[in-house]
Amino acid sequence: MPFNWRRPFRNRDDDEAVNDDSATTDAGVLSDGSLQYTLEKGGNDSKPSYQEASGAPVERDSPLGYEVGPVTIIFLNISTMIGTGVYSTPSAILAGTGSVGLAMIFWTLGFFTSLSKLAVYLEFAAYFPNRSGGEVAYLEQAYPRPKWLFPTAFAFQTVVLSFSSGNALVLANYLFRINGHEPTPWELRGVAVAGYTVAVLFVIFHTKFSYYVSNSIGIIKLITLTFIALTGLVVLGGNVPASRIPDPQSNFRNAFQSLTPQGATAYGLTNALYRIIFSYAGFEQAFNVVAEVKNPVKQLKRNAFLSLFIVTLLYIFANVAFFAAVPKEKLAEAKLTAASHFFVNVFGDTGSVRGLNFLVALSSFGNLVAVLLGVSRVIRECGRQGVLPFPRFWASTRPFHTPLGPYLVKWSLTVIMIIAPPAGDAFNFITSLQVFPNAFFNLLMGIGVYVVRYRRKRLNLPGPDFRAWDVLAVFNILVNTYLIVMPWYPPAGGQYAGDVSFWYATYAVTGIGIIVGCGIYYILWVYIIPRLKGYRLRQQVLFFEDGAQSHQLLKVPVQELAEWDSRHDAVGRPLDRTTHIGVDNRPSDDQQDKEKAGLSASVSDGKGDSEK
């Protein structure tokens, strides 16, 4: 493979240009075969960094502002992690592991699985400190060839699976528990839709206000879970009437004694691990807003680890509280309301129980808000890559300086998924459905950190400000490999004995179908149809009124390719203008008019293209 490059840090006058806002991007272009890396700088006080040119363009100034500080990083992660998982999944985890002792080990294991993935995320953020979107940006940069394949695949599964119906249903469940009403399926769905709509309204009009809401609810979540943990210690001390909890230490005697004769099964353990991952999900949420963080690597290295450590301690002590207050047989059958059984046993069926259920419902609502904030940035970054139609819809932050398009898409899909699936199976199936494709992409991201290291070493680029320990990176790869392989192992009772009423591996097949569908779509869109119709795809940078930038993929006839390539750089910006790091790169009106005049007769704008 041809390998031509210019050493970026040679001892000459240009050396200082790498860290100087007046340095030109052209002086910082490296090539490695077909890959071209350009030096880019954002406005979040991060160092200039090299990224492969086919990736979404770096926005010089974030149109979403720079409202994310240390407190928001901590509570954005905490609000996402402490949602419905710790209150709703202990029963499924106990049933899957088969014993109290093994369930507690799994909750501890969740810390290490999360820590390994967090280390990988942080190394990627050190390489690309001016990009939001987390996984979408990191996969794009780890696997830039085949061109647009990973952006297409990840955008497809991200948009299709960007629903929060499981959490919305749990929110509705706890709201009904407040007044003791047993809802019908449609009552549950109606309240879930209403609750999620309110969450969207909280974030859609003002970015800074939405972070205030997330932080405030995050503080309440922290206090609530701390209260449960401390209450559990009180229960263990025998300070609750024996009429309600006769023996608070009974679940901890013979802690590894199985609930069932067959003991723990491979299927049950795998499902338990899936629920653990669901409960810890969100420790990486702040990486979705990196471009909105000043000095992001330093802030994330300190505060993302702190938030994970705090939540782990609270999770472990909260589970101790549950096991102290609720008999393990009853807890294993608790379905989605394990925390409510705890409240009833400790405080009795009184007004205080309803108040505590309200706090858990508020925790679920805060999770919806935090997830909306993070995932909207992921969806926006997918749109900025140019692989989705209507780039303005995804990238623009007008009229409220918020990602309005991604919010509306996420709301629409969540409402559909609340109404469509059977109410009894919705939570378990949807939770598993989202984890399987995520495990596939997480596996590739874990491997990708070694790919990026290798390429940067070839280009003689300096090391990152943070490098994940190899033991953590390898552990992350092994965990995600396990999550891909083990779901195919059947449950002990047969193929219909899983945690849903239909075939046990339906979620795995559906996840594979989504990934295969991405590959088929990509081949048709990038290779087959362009060759049949005599054009090739090229990317162009779009600049919007709010300062947002996006790629747009255009159809350029084969006979126009040489002219197009000679007039644009690798990123897709026109060459007849001066490009400076840290300076607005928008072409002038005259240049835009020339651009349109030169190719208006032969190049489609791709907007709303049915082939994309």
Coordinates of C-alpha atoms in Angstrom, one line a residue:
M1 CA 0.0 0.0 0.0
P2 CA 1.5 3.4 -0.9
F3 CA 2.4 5.4 2.1
N4 CA 3.2 9.1 1.8
W5 CA 3.1 11.5 4.7
R6 CA 4.5 14.7 6.0
R7 CA 6.0 14.5 9.5
P8 CA 3.8 17.0 11.4
F9 CA 6.2 18.0 14.2
R10 CA 9.5 18.7 12.4
N11 CA 12.0 21.1 13.8
R12 CA 11.3 24.1 11.5
D13 CA 9.1 27.2 11.5
D14 CA 6.0 25.2 10.7
D15 CA 6.3 23.1 13.9
E16 CA 4.5 25.7 16.0
A17 CA 1.7 25.9 13.4
V18 CA 0.2 22.6 14.8
N19 CA -0.8 24.3 18.0
D20 CA -1.4 27.7 16.5
D21 CA -4.8 28.9 15.4
S22 CA -3.3 30.6 12.4
A23 CA -1.9 27.4 11.0
T24 CA -3.5 26.2 7.7
T25 CA -5.2 22.9 7.5
D26 CA -3.4 22.1 4.3
A27 CA -0.1 22.1 6.2
G28 CA -1.5 19.4 8.5
V29 CA -2.7 16.9 5.9
L30 CA -1.3 13.4 6.3
S31 CA -2.0 10.5 3.9
D32 CA -1.8 6.7 4.5
G33 CA -2.7 5.0 1.3
S34 CA -6.3 6.0 0.5
L35 CA -6.8 7.5 4.0
Q36 CA -6.3 11.2 4.4
Y37 CA -6.0 12.8 7.8
T38 CA -6.6 16.6 8.3
L39 CA -5.7 18.7 11.3
E40 CA -8.8 20.0 13.0
K41 CA -9.5 22.2 16.0
G42 CA -12.8 22.8 17.8
G43 CA -13.7 25.7 20.2
N44 CA -13.7 23.6 23.4
D45 CA -10.0 24.4 24.3
S46 CA -8.9 20.9 23.2
K47 CA -5.7 20.4 21.3
P48 CA -5.8 20.3 17.5
S49 CA -6.2 16.7 16.4
Y50 CA -6.0 14.6 13.2
Q51 CA -9.1 12.9 12.0
E52 CA -9.8 10.9 8.8
A53 CA -11.3 13.3 6.2
S54 CA -14.4 11.2 5.5
G55 CA -15.7 11.8 9.0
A56 CA -18.2 14.5 9.9
P57 CA -16.6 18.0 9.8
V58 CA -15.4 19.5 13.1
E59 CA -17.5 22.5 14.1
R60 CA -15.2 25.4 15.0
D61 CA -17.7 26.7 17.5
S62 CA -20.3 24.3 18.9
P63 CA -23.8 25.6 18.0
L64 CA -25.0 23.9 21.2
G65 CA -22.7 26.0 23.3
Y66 CA -20.3 25.0 26.1
E67 CA -22.6 24.4 29.0
V68 CA -21.2 21.1 30.2
G69 CA -18.9 21.5 33.2
P70 CA -17.7 19.1 35.9
V71 CA -21.1 19.0 37.8
T72 CA -23.0 18.3 34.6
I73 CA -20.6 15.5 33.5
I74 CA -21.1 13.8 36.9
F75 CA -24.9 14.1 37.0
L76 CA -25.5 13.5 33.3
N77 CA -23.8 10.1 33.8
I78 CA -25.5 9.5 37.2
S79 CA -28.9 10.5 35.8
T80 CA -28.6 8.1 33.0
M81 CA -27.3 5.2 35.1
I82 CA -29.7 5.6 38.0
G83 CA -32.9 5.3 36.0
T84 CA -35.1 2.2 36.1
G85 CA -32.4 -0.5 36.1
V86 CA -31.5 -0.7 39.8
Y87 CA -35.1 -0.6 40.8
S88 CA -36.6 -2.9 38.2
T89 CA -33.9 -5.5 37.3
P90 CA -32.8 -7.0 40.6
S91 CA -35.5 -9.6 40.3
A92 CA -34.4 -10.7 36.8
I93 CA -30.8 -10.7 37.9
L94 CA -31.5 -12.9 40.9
A95 CA -33.6 -15.3 38.8
G96 CA -30.8 -15.5 36.2
T97 CA -28.0 -16.1 38.7
G98 CA -30.0 -18.4 40.9
S99 CA -28.6 -17.2 44.2
V100 CA -28.1 -14.1 46.3
G101 CA -24.3 -14.5 46.5
L102 CA -23.9 -14.8 42.7
A103 CA -26.3 -11.9 42.1
M104 CA -24.1 -9.6 44.3
I105 CA -21.0 -10.8 42.4
F106 CA -22.7 -9.8 39.2
W107 CA -23.5 -6.3 40.5
T108 CA -19.8 -6.0 41.3
L109 CA -18.8 -7.4 37.9
G110 CA -20.9 -4.6 36.4
F111 CA -18.4 -2.1 37.7
F112 CA -15.4 -3.8 36.0
T113 CA -17.3 -4.3 32.7
S114 CA -18.2 -0.6 32.7
L115 CA -14.7 0.5 33.8
S116 CA -13.1 -1.4 30.9
K117 CA -15.5 0.3 28.4
L118 CA -15.1 3.7 30.0
A119 CA -11.3 3.4 29.6
V120 CA -11.7 2.7 25.9
Y121 CA -14.1 5.6 25.5
L122 CA -11.6 8.0 27.2
E123 CA -8.7 7.0 25.0
F124 CA -10.9 7.7 21.9
A125 CA -11.9 11.0 23.4
A126 CA -8.2 11.8 23.8
Y127 CA -7.6 11.1 20.1
F128 CA -10.7 13.1 19.0
P129 CA -11.5 15.7 21.7
N130 CA -13.5 18.0 19.4
R131 CA -16.2 15.5 18.4
S132 CA -19.5 14.7 20.2
G133 CA -21.5 11.6 19.6
G134 CA -19.3 9.1 21.4
E135 CA -19.5 5.7 19.6
V136 CA -20.6 7.1 16.3
A137 CA -17.5 9.3 16.0
Y138 CA -15.1 6.7 17.3
L139 CA -16.3 3.9 15.0
E140 CA -16.1 6.3 12.1
Q141 CA -12.5 7.1 12.8
A142 CA -11.4 3.6 13.7
Y143 CA -12.9 2.1 10.5
P144 CA -12.9 4.8 7.8
R145 CA -12.8 2.2 5.0
P146 CA -14.9 0.9 3.3
K147 CA -15.9 4.5 3.0
W148 CA -19.2 5.4 4.8
L149 CA -19.8 1.7 5.7
F150 CA -19.6 2.1 9.5
P151 CA -21.4 5.5 9.6
T152 CA -24.2 3.9 7.5
A153 CA -24.5 0.8 9.7
F154 CA -24.3 2.7 13.0
A155 CA -26.7 5.4 11.8
F156 CA -29.2 2.8 10.7
Q157 CA -29.2 0.9 14.0
T158 CA -29.0 4.0 16.1
V159 CA -32.0 5.6 14.5
V160 CA -34.1 2.4 14.4
L161 CA -33.2 1.5 18.0
S162 CA -33.3 5.1 19.4
F163 CA -36.4 4.5 21.5
S164 CA -36.7 4.7 25.3
S165 CA -40.0 2.7 25.6
G166 CA -38.8 0.4 28.3
N167 CA -37.9 3.2 30.6
A168 CA -41.1 5.0 29.8
L169 CA -43.2 1.9 30.7
V170 CA -41.4 1.6 34.0
L171 CA -42.1 5.2 34.7
A172 CA -45.8 4.7 34.1
N173 CA -45.7 1.5 36.2
Y174 CA -44.3 3.4 39.2
L175 CA -46.8 6.3 38.7
F176 CA -49.6 3.8 39.1
R177 CA -48.0 2.3 42.1
I178 CA -48.3 5.7 43.8
N179 CA -52.1 5.5 44.0
G180 CA -52.3 1.7 44.1
H181 CA -54.2 1.4 40.9
E182 CA -53.7 -1.7 38.7
P183 CA -53.6 -0.3 35.2
T184 CA -54.9 -1.9 32.1
P185 CA -52.4 -2.4 29.2
W186 CA -53.7 0.7 27.4
E187 CA -53.7 2.8 30.6
L188 CA -50.1 1.9 31.1
R189 CA -49.2 2.8 27.5
G190 CA -51.1 6.0 27.6
V191 CA -49.3 7.2 30.8
A192 CA -45.9 6.1 29.3
V193 CA -46.5 8.2 26.2
A194 CA -47.6 11.2 28.3
G195 CA -44.5 10.9 30.6
Y196 CA -42.1 10.7 27.6
T197 CA -43.8 13.6 25.9
V198 CA -43.2 15.8 29.0
A199 CA -39.6 14.7 29.1
V200 CA -39.1 15.8 25.5
L201 CA -40.8 19.2 26.2
F202 CA -38.3 19.8 29.0
V203 CA -35.3 19.5 26.7
I204 CA -36.5 20.8 23.3
F205 CA -36.6 24.5 24.0
H206 CA -33.3 25.4 25.7
T207 CA -30.1 23.5 26.1
K208 CA -28.8 25.2 29.3
F209 CA -32.2 24.7 31.0
S210 CA -32.3 21.1 30.0
Y211 CA -29.0 20.5 31.7
Y212 CA -30.3 22.3 34.8
V213 CA -33.3 19.9 34.9
S214 CA -31.0 16.9 34.4
N215 CA -28.6 18.0 37.2
S216 CA -31.5 18.8 39.6
I217 CA -33.2 15.4 39.1
G218 CA -29.8 13.7 39.3
I219 CA -29.3 15.2 42.8
I220 CA -32.7 13.9 43.9
K221 CA -31.8 10.4 42.4
L222 CA -28.5 10.4 44.4
I223 CA -30.4 11.3 47.6
T224 CA -33.1 8.7 47.0
L225 CA -30.7 5.8 46.3
T226 CA -28.5 6.9 49.3
F227 CA -31.6 6.8 51.5
I228 CA -32.5 3.3 50.3
A229 CA -28.9 2.1 51.0
L230 CA -28.9 3.6 54.5
T231 CA -32.3 2.2 55.2
G232 CA -31.0 -1.3 54.2
L233 CA -28.3 -1.0 56.9
V234 CA -31.0 -0.1 59.4
V235 CA -33.0 -3.1 58.4
L236 CA -29.9 -5.4 58.8
G237 CA -29.5 -4.1 62.3
G238 CA -33.0 -5.4 63.2
N239 CA -34.6 -2.0 63.7
V240 CA -37.8 -2.8 61.7
P241 CA -40.7 -4.6 63.4
A242 CA -40.5 -8.3 63.1
S243 CA -44.1 -8.4 61.9
R244 CA -42.9 -6.9 58.6
I245 CA -39.4 -8.3 58.3
P246 CA -39.0 -11.3 60.7
D247 CA -35.4 -12.2 59.8
P248 CA -33.5 -9.5 57.8
Q249 CA -30.3 -11.6 57.5
S250 CA -32.0 -14.8 56.2
N251 CA -31.1 -14.1 52.5
F252 CA -27.4 -13.8 53.4
R253 CA -27.2 -17.2 55.1
N254 CA -26.1 -19.8 52.6
A255 CA -26.0 -17.0 50.1
F256 CA -24.9 -19.2 47.2
Q257 CA -27.7 -21.7 47.7
S258 CA -29.7 -21.9 44.5
L259 CA -33.3 -20.9 44.2
T260 CA -34.0 -23.8 41.8
P261 CA -32.9 -27.4 41.6
Q262 CA -31.0 -27.0 38.4
G263 CA -29.1 -24.0 39.7
A264 CA -27.6 -21.3 37.5
T265 CA -27.7 -22.0 33.8
A266 CA -25.7 -20.4 30.9
Y267 CA -28.8 -18.9 29.5
G268 CA -29.8 -17.4 32.9
L269 CA -26.3 -16.0 33.6
T270 CA -26.2 -14.4 30.1
N271 CA -29.6 -12.8 30.7
A272 CA -28.4 -11.6 34.1
L273 CA -25.3 -10.0 32.6
Y274 CA -27.5 -8.3 30.0
R275 CA -29.6 -6.8 32.8
I276 CA -26.4 -5.7 34.7
I277 CA -25.2 -3.9 31.5
F278 CA -28.6 -2.3 31.2
S279 CA -28.5 -1.1 34.8
Y280 CA -25.0 0.4 34.4
A281 CA -25.7 1.9 30.9
G282 CA -25.0 5.6 30.9
F283 CA -21.5 5.8 32.4
E284 CA -20.4 6.9 29.0
Q285 CA -23.2 9.5 28.4
A286 CA -20.9 12.5 28.9
F287 CA -18.8 11.3 25.9
N288 CA -21.8 12.1 23.7
V289 CA -21.4 15.8 24.5
V290 CA -17.6 16.1 24.3
A291 CA -17.6 19.1 21.9
E292 CA -19.6 21.0 24.5
V293 CA -17.0 20.4 27.3
K294 CA -14.1 22.8 27.8
N295 CA -10.8 20.9 28.2
P296 CA -12.7 17.6 27.7
V297 CA -10.1 15.0 28.3
K298 CA -9.1 16.3 31.7
Q299 CA -12.7 16.8 32.8
L300 CA -13.8 13.4 31.6
K301 CA -10.9 11.6 33.1
R302 CA -11.7 12.9 36.5
N303 CA -15.5 13.1 36.6
A304 CA -16.6 10.2 34.5
F305 CA -14.6 7.8 36.7
L306 CA -16.0 9.5 39.8
S307 CA -19.6 9.1 38.7
L308 CA -19.1 5.4 37.9
F309 CA -17.5 4.8 41.3
I310 CA -20.4 6.6 43.2
V311 CA -23.1 4.7 41.4
T312 CA -21.4 1.3 41.9
L313 CA -21.3 1.8 45.7
L314 CA -24.9 2.8 45.8
Y315 CA -26.0 -0.1 43.6
I316 CA -24.2 -2.6 45.8
F317 CA -25.7 -1.2 49.0
A318 CA -29.1 -0.8 47.5
N319 CA -29.1 -4.5 46.6
V320 CA -28.1 -5.3 50.1
A321 CA -31.1 -3.4 51.2
F322 CA -33.4 -5.2 48.9
F323 CA -32.1 -8.6 50.0
A324 CA -32.4 -7.6 53.7
A325 CA -36.1 -6.5 53.4
V326 CA -37.6 -8.9 50.8
P327 CA -37.5 -12.7 50.9
K328 CA -35.5 -13.9 47.9
E329 CA -38.3 -16.1 46.5
K330 CA -40.6 -13.1 46.5
L331 CA -37.9 -10.8 45.1
A332 CA -37.3 -13.2 42.2
E333 CA -41.0 -12.9 41.2
A334 CA -41.2 -9.2 41.6
K335 CA -41.0 -8.5 37.8
L336 CA -40.6 -4.7 37.4
T337 CA -41.4 -3.4 40.9
A338 CA -38.7 -4.8 43.1
A339 CA -38.2 -1.5 44.9
S340 CA -41.9 -1.2 45.7
H341 CA -41.8 -4.6 47.6
F342 CA -38.9 -3.1 49.6
F343 CA -40.9 0.0 50.4
V344 CA -43.9 -2.0 51.5
N345 CA -42.0 -4.4 53.7
V346 CA -40.0 -1.6 55.4
F347 CA -42.5 1.1 55.9
G348 CA -45.9 -0.6 55.4
D349 CA -48.5 0.2 52.8
T350 CA -48.8 3.8 53.9
G351 CA -48.4 7.3 52.4
S352 CA -44.7 7.1 52.9
V353 CA -44.5 4.2 50.4
R354 CA -46.4 6.3 47.9
G355 CA -43.9 9.1 48.4
L356 CA -40.9 6.8 47.9
N357 CA -42.6 5.4 44.7
F358 CA -42.9 9.0 43.5
L359 CA -39.1 9.5 44.0
V360 CA -38.4 6.3 42.0
A361 CA -40.8 7.5 39.3
L362 CA -38.9 10.9 39.3
S363 CA -35.7 8.9 38.9
S364 CA -37.1 7.2 35.9
F365 CA -38.2 10.5 34.5
G366 CA -34.7 12.0 35.0
N367 CA -33.2 9.0 33.1
L368 CA -35.5 9.8 30.2
V369 CA -34.2 13.5 30.2
A370 CA -30.5 12.5 30.5
V371 CA -30.8 9.9 27.7
L372 CA -32.6 12.4 25.5
L373 CA -29.7 14.9 26.0
G374 CA -27.0 12.3 25.1
V375 CA -28.6 10.3 22.4
S376 CA -29.8 13.4 20.5
R377 CA -26.2 14.3 20.1
V378 CA -25.4 10.7 18.8
I379 CA -28.3 11.0 16.2
R380 CA -27.2 14.5 15.3
E381 CA -23.6 13.2 14.7
C382 CA -25.0 10.4 12.5
G383 CA -26.8 13.0 10.4
R384 CA -23.7 15.2 10.2
Q385 CA -21.8 12.4 8.6
G386 CA -23.9 12.8 5.5
V387 CA -25.2 9.2 5.3
L388 CA -28.8 10.2 6.2
P389 CA -31.1 12.3 3.9
F390 CA -32.0 15.8 4.8
P391 CA -28.8 16.9 6.5
R392 CA -30.3 20.2 7.7
F393 CA -32.9 18.3 9.7
W394 CA -30.3 16.4 11.6
A395 CA -27.6 19.0 12.1
S396 CA -29.3 22.3 12.5
T397 CA -30.0 23.6 16.0
R398 CA -32.5 26.2 14.9
P399 CA -34.8 27.7 16.2
F400 CA -34.1 27.0 19.9
H401 CA -30.3 26.2 19.7
T402 CA -31.2 22.5 20.4
P403 CA -31.1 19.4 18.2
L404 CA -34.8 19.6 17.4
G405 CA -34.7 17.0 14.5
P406 CA -33.1 14.2 16.6
Y407 CA -35.5 15.0 19.5
L408 CA -38.6 14.6 17.3
V409 CA -37.3 11.3 15.7
K410 CA -36.6 9.8 19.1
W411 CA -40.0 10.8 20.4
S412 CA -41.8 9.4 17.4
L413 CA -40.0 6.0 17.6
T414 CA -40.5 5.8 21.4
V415 CA -44.2 6.3 21.0
I416 CA -44.4 3.7 18.3
M417 CA -42.5 1.1 20.4
I418 CA -44.7 1.8 23.5
I419 CA -47.9 1.2 21.6
A420 CA -46.8 -1.6 19.2
P421 CA -45.2 -4.5 21.3
P422 CA -47.3 -6.7 23.7
A423 CA -47.3 -5.0 27.1
G424 CA -46.1 -8.0 29.1
D425 CA -43.0 -8.8 27.0
A426 CA -42.1 -5.2 25.9
F427 CA -39.5 -4.5 28.7
N428 CA -37.5 -7.7 28.5
F429 CA -37.5 -8.0 24.7
I430 CA -36.6 -4.3 24.0
T431 CA -33.9 -4.3 26.6
S432 CA -32.3 -7.4 25.0
L433 CA -32.8 -6.1 21.5
Q434 CA -30.9 -2.9 22.1
V435 CA -28.0 -4.7 23.9
F436 CA -27.2 -7.2 21.1
P437 CA -26.3 -4.7 18.3
N438 CA -24.6 -2.5 20.9
A439 CA -22.4 -5.5 21.9
F440 CA -21.4 -6.0 18.2
F441 CA -20.4 -2.3 17.8
N442 CA -18.8 -2.2 21.3
L443 CA -16.7 -5.2 20.3
L444 CA -15.6 -3.4 17.1
M445 CA -14.8 -0.3 19.1
G446 CA -12.7 -2.3 21.6
I447 CA -10.7 -3.7 18.7
G448 CA -10.7 -0.3 17.0
V449 CA -8.7 1.3 19.8
Y450 CA -5.8 -0.9 18.7
V451 CA -6.4 0.0 15.0
V452 CA -6.2 3.7 15.9
R453 CA -3.0 3.1 17.9
Y454 CA -1.4 1.3 15.0
R455 CA -2.3 4.0 12.4
R456 CA -1.2 6.8 14.6
K457 CA 2.1 5.1 15.2
R458 CA 2.6 4.7 11.4
L459 CA 2.0 8.4 11.0
N460 CA 4.4 9.2 13.8
L461 CA 1.7 11.2 15.7
P462 CA 2.2 11.8 19.5
G463 CA 0.4 9.6 22.0
P464 CA -3.0 10.5 23.5
D465 CA -3.4 12.3 26.9
F466 CA -5.0 9.1 28.2
R467 CA -4.2 5.5 27.2
A468 CA -6.4 2.6 28.4
W469 CA -4.6 -0.2 30.1
D470 CA -4.3 -3.2 27.8
V471 CA -5.9 -5.5 30.5
L472 CA -9.0 -3.3 30.5
A473 CA -9.1 -3.0 26.7
V474 CA -8.8 -6.8 26.3
F475 CA -11.4 -7.5 29.0
N476 CA -13.8 -5.2 27.2
I477 CA -13.3 -7.2 24.0
L478 CA -13.9 -10.5 25.8
V479 CA -17.1 -9.3 27.5
N480 CA -18.6 -8.1 24.3
T481 CA -17.6 -11.4 22.5
Y482 CA -19.4 -13.3 25.3
L483 CA -22.5 -11.1 24.8
I484 CA -22.6 -11.9 21.1
V485 CA -22.0 -15.7 21.4
M486 CA -23.9 -16.8 24.6
P487 CA -27.5 -15.6 23.7
W488 CA -27.7 -18.6 21.3
Y489 CA -27.4 -21.0 24.2
P490 CA -31.0 -22.2 24.9
P491 CA -32.7 -22.0 28.3
A492 CA -33.1 -25.2 30.4
G493 CA -36.8 -25.5 29.7
G494 CA -36.6 -25.4 26.0
Q495 CA -36.8 -22.8 23.2
Y496 CA -39.9 -21.1 24.6
A497 CA -38.7 -21.0 28.3
G498 CA -37.0 -17.7 28.1
D499 CA -38.1 -14.4 29.7
V500 CA -40.5 -13.7 26.9
S501 CA -43.5 -15.7 25.6
F502 CA -42.0 -16.3 22.1
W503 CA -38.8 -17.9 20.9
Y504 CA -35.9 -17.2 23.3
A505 CA -33.4 -15.9 20.7
T506 CA -35.8 -13.6 18.8
Y507 CA -33.9 -10.5 19.9
A508 CA -30.6 -12.0 18.7
V509 CA -32.0 -12.8 15.3
T510 CA -33.6 -9.4 15.1
G511 CA -30.3 -7.7 16.0
I512 CA -28.4 -9.7 13.3
G513 CA -31.2 -8.8 10.8
I514 CA -30.6 -5.1 11.5
I515 CA -26.8 -5.4 11.0
V516 CA -27.3 -7.5 7.8
G517 CA -29.8 -5.0 6.5
C518 CA -27.3 -2.2 7.0
G519 CA -24.7 -4.1 4.9
I520 CA -27.2 -4.8 2.0
Y521 CA -28.3 -1.2 2.0
Y522 CA -24.7 0.1 1.9
I523 CA -23.7 -2.2 -1.0
L524 CA -26.7 -1.1 -3.1
W525 CA -26.4 2.6 -2.2
V526 CA -22.6 3.1 -2.6
Y527 CA -21.6 0.5 -5.2
I528 CA -24.4 -1.1 -7.3
I529 CA -26.8 1.8 -8.0
P530 CA -24.0 4.4 -8.7
R531 CA -22.4 2.0 -11.3
L532 CA -25.7 1.3 -13.0
K533 CA -26.6 5.0 -13.2
G534 CA -23.1 6.3 -14.0
Y535 CA -22.3 8.5 -11.0
R536 CA -20.1 8.3 -7.9
L537 CA -20.7 9.7 -4.4
R538 CA -18.7 12.7 -3.1
Q539 CA -19.0 14.6 0.1
Q540 CA -19.5 18.3 0.5
V541 CA -19.4 20.4 3.7
L542 CA -22.6 22.4 4.4
F543 CA -22.6 25.4 6.6
F544 CA -25.8 26.5 8.3
E545 CA -26.9 29.8 9.8
D546 CA -26.4 28.7 13.4
G547 CA -22.8 27.7 12.8
A548 CA -23.6 24.0 12.5
Q549 CA -21.7 22.0 9.8
S550 CA -22.6 18.8 8.1
H551 CA -21.5 16.6 5.2
Q552 CA -23.8 16.1 2.3
L553 CA -23.2 13.2 -0.1
L554 CA -23.8 14.3 -3.7
K555 CA -24.1 12.3 -6.9
V556 CA -21.4 13.4 -9.3
P557 CA -21.5 12.0 -12.9
V558 CA -18.4 10.0 -13.7
Q559 CA -17.3 12.5 -16.4
E560 CA -17.4 15.3 -13.8
L561 CA -15.3 13.5 -11.1
A562 CA -11.9 14.9 -12.1
E563 CA -13.2 18.5 -12.1
W564 CA -15.0 17.9 -8.7
D565 CA -11.9 16.4 -7.1
S566 CA -9.7 19.2 -8.3
R567 CA -11.9 21.8 -6.8
H568 CA -12.4 20.2 -3.3
D569 CA -10.2 19.0 -0.5
A570 CA -10.6 15.6 1.1
V571 CA -13.1 16.9 3.7
G572 CA -15.3 18.3 0.9
R573 CA -14.6 22.0 1.3
P574 CA -13.9 24.1 -1.8
L575 CA -10.2 24.7 -2.4
D576 CA -10.5 28.3 -3.6
R577 CA -10.5 29.8 -0.2
T578 CA -8.1 30.2 2.8
T579 CA -8.6 27.6 5.5
H580 CA -7.3 28.3 9.0
I581 CA -7.6 26.3 12.2
G582 CA -10.0 27.9 14.6
V583 CA -11.4 30.3 11.9
D584 CA -14.8 30.0 10.2
N585 CA -14.2 28.1 7.0
R586 CA -17.5 29.0 5.3
P587 CA -17.0 29.8 1.6
S588 CA -18.1 33.3 0.5
D589 CA -21.4 33.9 -1.3
D590 CA -19.5 34.2 -4.6
Q591 CA -17.7 30.9 -4.0
Q592 CA -21.0 29.2 -3.2
D593 CA -22.6 30.7 -6.4
K594 CA -19.7 29.4 -8.4
E595 CA -20.1 26.0 -6.8
K596 CA -23.8 25.8 -7.7
A597 CA -23.3 27.2 -11.2
G598 CA -20.5 24.8 -12.0
L599 CA -22.3 21.6 -11.2
S600 CA -26.0 22.5 -11.0
A601 CA -26.7 20.8 -14.3
S602 CA -25.0 17.6 -13.4
V603 CA -25.0 17.1 -9.6
S604 CA -28.1 16.2 -7.6
D605 CA -28.3 17.7 -4.1
G606 CA -29.3 14.3 -2.7
K607 CA -32.0 15.8 -0.5
G608 CA -34.7 13.3 0.1
D609 CA -33.1 10.9 -2.3
S610 CA -35.0 7.6 -2.2
E611 CA -31.7 5.6 -2.7
K612 CA -30.1 6.9 0.4

